[in-house]
CSV table of C-alpha atoms in Angstrom, one decimal:
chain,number,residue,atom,x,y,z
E,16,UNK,CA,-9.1,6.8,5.5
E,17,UNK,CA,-7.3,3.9,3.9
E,18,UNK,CA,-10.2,2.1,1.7
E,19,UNK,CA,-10.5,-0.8,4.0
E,20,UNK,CA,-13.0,-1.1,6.8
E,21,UNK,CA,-13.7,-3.3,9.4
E,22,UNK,CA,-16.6,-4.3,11.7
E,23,UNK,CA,-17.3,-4.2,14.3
E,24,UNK,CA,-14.8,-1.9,15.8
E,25,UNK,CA,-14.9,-3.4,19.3
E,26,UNK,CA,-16.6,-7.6,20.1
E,27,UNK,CA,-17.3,-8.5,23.5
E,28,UNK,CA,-17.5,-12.3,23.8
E,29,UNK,CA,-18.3,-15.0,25.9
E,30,UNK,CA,-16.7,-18.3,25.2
E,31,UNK,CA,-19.8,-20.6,23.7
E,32,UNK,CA,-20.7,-17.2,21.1
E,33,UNK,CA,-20.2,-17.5,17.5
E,34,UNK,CA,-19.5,-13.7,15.8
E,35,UNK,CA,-18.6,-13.3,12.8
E,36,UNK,CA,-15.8,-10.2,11.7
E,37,UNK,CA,-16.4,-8.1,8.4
E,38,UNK,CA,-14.0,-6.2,6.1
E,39,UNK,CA,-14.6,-4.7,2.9
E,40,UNK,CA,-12.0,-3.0,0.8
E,41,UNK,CA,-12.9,-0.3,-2.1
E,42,UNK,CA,-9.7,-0.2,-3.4
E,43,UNK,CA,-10.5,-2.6,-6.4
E,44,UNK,CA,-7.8,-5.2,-4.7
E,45,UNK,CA,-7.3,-8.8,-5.8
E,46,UNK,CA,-5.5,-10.2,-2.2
E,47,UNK,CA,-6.6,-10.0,1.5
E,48,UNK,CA,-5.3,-11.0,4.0
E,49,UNK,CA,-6.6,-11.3,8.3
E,50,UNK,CA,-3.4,-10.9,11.1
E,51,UNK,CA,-3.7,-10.7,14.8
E,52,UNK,CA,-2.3,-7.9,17.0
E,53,UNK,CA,-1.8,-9.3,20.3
E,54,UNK,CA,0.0,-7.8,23.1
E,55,UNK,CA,3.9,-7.2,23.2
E,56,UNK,CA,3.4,-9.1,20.6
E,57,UNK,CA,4.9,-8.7,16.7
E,58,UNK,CA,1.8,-8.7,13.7
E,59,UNK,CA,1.0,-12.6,13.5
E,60,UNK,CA,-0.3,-13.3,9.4
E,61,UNK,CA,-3.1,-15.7,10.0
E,62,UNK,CA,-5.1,-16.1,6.4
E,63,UNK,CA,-4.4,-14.8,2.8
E,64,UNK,CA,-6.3,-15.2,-0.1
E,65,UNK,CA,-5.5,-14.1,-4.0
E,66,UNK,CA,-8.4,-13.7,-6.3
E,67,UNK,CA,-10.9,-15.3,-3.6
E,68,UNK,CA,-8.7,-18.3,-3.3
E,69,UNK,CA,-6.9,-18.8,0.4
E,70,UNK,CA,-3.1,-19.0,-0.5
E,71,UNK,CA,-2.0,-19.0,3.3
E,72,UNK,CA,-3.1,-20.7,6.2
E,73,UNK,CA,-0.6,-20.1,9.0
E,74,UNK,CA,-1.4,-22.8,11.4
E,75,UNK,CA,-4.4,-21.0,12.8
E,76,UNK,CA,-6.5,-23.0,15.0
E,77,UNK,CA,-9.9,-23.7,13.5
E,78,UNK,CA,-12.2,-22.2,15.7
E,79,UNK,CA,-11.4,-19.5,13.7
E,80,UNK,CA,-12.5,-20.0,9.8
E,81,UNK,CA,-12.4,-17.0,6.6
E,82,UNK,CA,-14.5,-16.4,4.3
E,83,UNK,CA,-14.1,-14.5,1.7
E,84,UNK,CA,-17.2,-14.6,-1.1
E,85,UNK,CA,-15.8,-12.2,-3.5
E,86,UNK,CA,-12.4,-9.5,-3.8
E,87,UNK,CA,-14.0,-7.1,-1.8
E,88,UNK,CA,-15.4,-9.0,1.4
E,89,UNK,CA,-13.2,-11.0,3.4
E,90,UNK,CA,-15.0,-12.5,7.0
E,91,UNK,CA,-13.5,-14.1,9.7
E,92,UNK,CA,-16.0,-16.2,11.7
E,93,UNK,CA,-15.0,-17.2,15.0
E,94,UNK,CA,-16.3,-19.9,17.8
E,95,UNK,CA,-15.5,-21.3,21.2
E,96,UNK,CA,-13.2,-19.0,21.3
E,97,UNK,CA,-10.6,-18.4,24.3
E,98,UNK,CA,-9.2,-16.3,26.3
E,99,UNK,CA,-6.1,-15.8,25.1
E,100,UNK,CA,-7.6,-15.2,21.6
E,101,UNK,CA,-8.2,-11.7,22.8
E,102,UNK,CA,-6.4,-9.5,20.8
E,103,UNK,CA,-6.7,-6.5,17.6
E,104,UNK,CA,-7.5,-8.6,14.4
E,105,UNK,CA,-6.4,-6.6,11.6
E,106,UNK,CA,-8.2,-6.6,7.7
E,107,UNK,CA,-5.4,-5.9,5.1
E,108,UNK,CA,-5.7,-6.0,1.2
E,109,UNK,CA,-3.2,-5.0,-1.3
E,110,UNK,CA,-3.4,-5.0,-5.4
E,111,UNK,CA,-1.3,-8.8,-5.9
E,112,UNK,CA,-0.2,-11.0,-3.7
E,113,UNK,CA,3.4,-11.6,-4.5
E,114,UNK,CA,4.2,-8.8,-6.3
E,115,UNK,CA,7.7,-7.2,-5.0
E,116,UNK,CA,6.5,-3.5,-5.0
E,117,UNK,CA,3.1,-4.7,-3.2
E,118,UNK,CA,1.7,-2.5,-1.0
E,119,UNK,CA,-0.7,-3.9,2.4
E,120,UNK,CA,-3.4,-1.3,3.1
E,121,UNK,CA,-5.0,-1.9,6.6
E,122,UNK,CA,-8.3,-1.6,8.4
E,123,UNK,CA,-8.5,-0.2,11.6
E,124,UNK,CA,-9.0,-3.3,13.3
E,125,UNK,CA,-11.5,-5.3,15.7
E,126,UNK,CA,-10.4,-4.9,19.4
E,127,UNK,CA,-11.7,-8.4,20.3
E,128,UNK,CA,-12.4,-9.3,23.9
E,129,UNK,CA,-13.1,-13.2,24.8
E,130,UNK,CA,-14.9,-13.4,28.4
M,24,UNK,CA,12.8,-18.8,10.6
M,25,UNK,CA,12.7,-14.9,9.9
M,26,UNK,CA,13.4,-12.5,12.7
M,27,UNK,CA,12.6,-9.1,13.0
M,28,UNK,CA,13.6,-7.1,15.5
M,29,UNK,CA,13.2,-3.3,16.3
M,30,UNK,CA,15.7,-1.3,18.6
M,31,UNK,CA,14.7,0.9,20.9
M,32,UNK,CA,11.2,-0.2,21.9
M,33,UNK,CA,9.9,3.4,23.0
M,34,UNK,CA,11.8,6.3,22.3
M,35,UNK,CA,10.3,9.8,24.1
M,36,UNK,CA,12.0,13.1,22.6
M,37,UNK,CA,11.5,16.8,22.3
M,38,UNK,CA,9.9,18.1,19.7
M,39,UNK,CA,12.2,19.4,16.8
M,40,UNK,CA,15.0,16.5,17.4
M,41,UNK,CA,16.1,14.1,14.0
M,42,UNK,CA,15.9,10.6,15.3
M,43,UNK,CA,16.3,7.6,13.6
M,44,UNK,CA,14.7,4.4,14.3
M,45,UNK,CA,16.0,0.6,13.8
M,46,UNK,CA,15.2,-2.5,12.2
M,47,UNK,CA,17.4,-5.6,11.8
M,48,UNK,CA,16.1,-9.3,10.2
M,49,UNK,CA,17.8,-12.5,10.3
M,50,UNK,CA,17.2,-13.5,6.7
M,51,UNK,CA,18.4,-11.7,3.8
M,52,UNK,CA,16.3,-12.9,0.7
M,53,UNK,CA,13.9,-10.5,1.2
M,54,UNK,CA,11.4,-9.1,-1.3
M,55,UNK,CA,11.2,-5.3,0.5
M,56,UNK,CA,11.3,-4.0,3.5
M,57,UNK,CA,7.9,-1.2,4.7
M,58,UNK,CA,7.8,1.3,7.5
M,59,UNK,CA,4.3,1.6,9.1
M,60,UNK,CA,2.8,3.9,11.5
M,61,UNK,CA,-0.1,2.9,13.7
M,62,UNK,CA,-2.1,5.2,16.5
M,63,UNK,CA,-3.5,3.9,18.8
M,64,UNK,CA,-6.7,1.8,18.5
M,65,UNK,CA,-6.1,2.4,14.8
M,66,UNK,CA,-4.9,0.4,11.9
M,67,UNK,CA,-1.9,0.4,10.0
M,68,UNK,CA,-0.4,3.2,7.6
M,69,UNK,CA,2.0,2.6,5.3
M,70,UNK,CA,5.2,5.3,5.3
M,71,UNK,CA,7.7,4.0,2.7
M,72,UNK,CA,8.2,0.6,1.0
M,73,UNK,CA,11.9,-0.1,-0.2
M,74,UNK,CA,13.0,-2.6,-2.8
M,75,UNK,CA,15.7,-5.1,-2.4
M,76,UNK,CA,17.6,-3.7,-4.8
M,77,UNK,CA,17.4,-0.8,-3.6
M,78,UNK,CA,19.2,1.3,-0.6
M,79,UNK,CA,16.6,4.4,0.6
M,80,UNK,CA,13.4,5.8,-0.2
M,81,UNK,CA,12.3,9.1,0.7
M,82,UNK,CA,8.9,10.9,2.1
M,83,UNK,CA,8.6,14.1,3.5
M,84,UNK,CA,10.9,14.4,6.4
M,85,UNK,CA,10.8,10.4,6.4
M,86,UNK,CA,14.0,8.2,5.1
M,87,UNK,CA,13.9,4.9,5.1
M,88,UNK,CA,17.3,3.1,4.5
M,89,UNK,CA,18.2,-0.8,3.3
M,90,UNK,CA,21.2,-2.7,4.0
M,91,UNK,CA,20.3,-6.0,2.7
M,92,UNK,CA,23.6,-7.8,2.9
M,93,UNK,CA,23.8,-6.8,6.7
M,94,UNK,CA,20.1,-7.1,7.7
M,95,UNK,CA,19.6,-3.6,8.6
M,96,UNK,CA,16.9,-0.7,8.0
M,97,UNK,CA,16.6,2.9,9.4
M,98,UNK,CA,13.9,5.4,9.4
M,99,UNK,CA,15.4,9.1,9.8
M,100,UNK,CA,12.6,11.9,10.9
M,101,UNK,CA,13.7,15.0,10.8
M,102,UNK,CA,12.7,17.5,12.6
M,103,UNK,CA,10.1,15.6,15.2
M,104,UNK,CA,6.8,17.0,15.8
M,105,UNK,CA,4.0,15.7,18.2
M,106,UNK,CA,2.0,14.8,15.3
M,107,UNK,CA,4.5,12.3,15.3
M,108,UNK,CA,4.1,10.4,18.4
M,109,UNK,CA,2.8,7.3,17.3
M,110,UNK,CA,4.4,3.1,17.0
M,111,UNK,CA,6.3,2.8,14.0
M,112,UNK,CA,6.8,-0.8,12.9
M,113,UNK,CA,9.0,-2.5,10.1
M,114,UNK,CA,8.2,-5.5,8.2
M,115,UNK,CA,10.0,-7.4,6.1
M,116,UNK,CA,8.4,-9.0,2.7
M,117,UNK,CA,9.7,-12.5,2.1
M,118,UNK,CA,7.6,-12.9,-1.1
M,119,UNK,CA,4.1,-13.6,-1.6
M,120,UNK,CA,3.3,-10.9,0.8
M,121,UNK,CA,4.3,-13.1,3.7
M,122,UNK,CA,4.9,-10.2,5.7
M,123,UNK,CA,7.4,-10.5,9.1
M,124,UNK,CA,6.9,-7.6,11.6
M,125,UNK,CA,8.5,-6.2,14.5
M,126,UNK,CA,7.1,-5.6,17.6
M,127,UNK,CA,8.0,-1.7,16.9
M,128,UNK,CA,9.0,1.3,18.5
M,129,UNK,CA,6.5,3.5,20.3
M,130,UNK,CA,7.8,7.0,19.8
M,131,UNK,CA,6.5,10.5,21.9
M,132,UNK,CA,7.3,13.7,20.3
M,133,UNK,CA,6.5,16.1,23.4
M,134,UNK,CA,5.8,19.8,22.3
């Protein structure tokens, strides 16, 4: 296991819902970051944050929003979703942010379904 | 904008072959380069992380090479096994762990 886990491991929802994702690292990491894993798709980085701060927002719409309330819990709350939003959202943290010999360690992911 | 791209896109051998597996970028200032492995339904593992400055790194039957001036990284297995079979995907680290995939190669060791 990789010190990072996600929840729920599989979200089934409608399009009005509001669910919230959950990843906690125990890896004593200062950054954390959420990507989505879409189809034929390549990794897309969606949020980082150093030390609690967000560094990175990559032009993610807002319907999603992070959270992240401390180093070791990073949230991803997510409403009126759609469709195409469907995808494998991925929790990653890693010691420093910027540091070249920094090392990602992943979750296993939130296979997200939007009805 | 950076580019990754990963050549072939699924790659099926017997079991016991080397292989190697490709990686090119557009963009050179790169921090590092990592190898990943992912199963499916499963997260992300990291295999070997190479340096700029530096030109392979080595795990196990795994070796990772880095041609920065020409864009290029190569994972050698040696010696496949079905344990194996999994998508291997390279990322490039352009600093401030701003991380650029591929869409990786999805490789089948059959026994």
């Amino acid at each position: 296991e990789t010190g990072v886990t996600q929840t729920p491991r599989h979200l089934v929802m409608g399009m009005t819902n509001k669910k919230s994702l959950k990843c906690e690292q125990h890896l004593g990491h200062n950054a954390m970051y959420w990507y989505k894993q879409s189809a034929k798709k390549p990794l897309e980085l969606m949020f980082v944050y150093n030390f609690k701060e967000q560094t990175e927002n990559n032009s993610v719409p807002s319907r999603f929003s992070p959270e992240c309330p401390n180093s070791s819990h990073l949230f991803l709350h997510l409403h009126t979703l759609q469709p195409e939003d469907s995808a494998l959202y991925l929790c990653a943290s890693s010691q420093h942010s910027g540091a070249t010999t920094d090392t990602q360690y992943f979750g296993p992911g939130t296979r997200l379904t939007v009805l | 904008k950076q580019e990754v791209t990963q050549i072939p896109a699924a790659l099926s051998v017997p079991e016991g072959e080397n292989l190697v597996l490709n990686c090119s970028f557009t963009d050179s200032a790169i921090y590092n380069l990592q190898w990943f492995r992912q199963d499916p339904g499963k997260g992300l593992t990291s295999l070997l992380l190479i340096q700029s400055s530096q030109r392979e790194q080595t795990s196990g039957r795994l070796n990772a090479s880095l041609d920065k001036s020409s864009g290029r990284s190569t994972l050698y297995i040696a010696a496949s096994q079905p344990g194996d079979s999994a998508t291997y995907l390279c990322a490039v680290n352009e600093g401030y762990s701003t991380l650029t995939f591929g869409k990786g190669t999805m490789l089948l060791v059959s026994p």
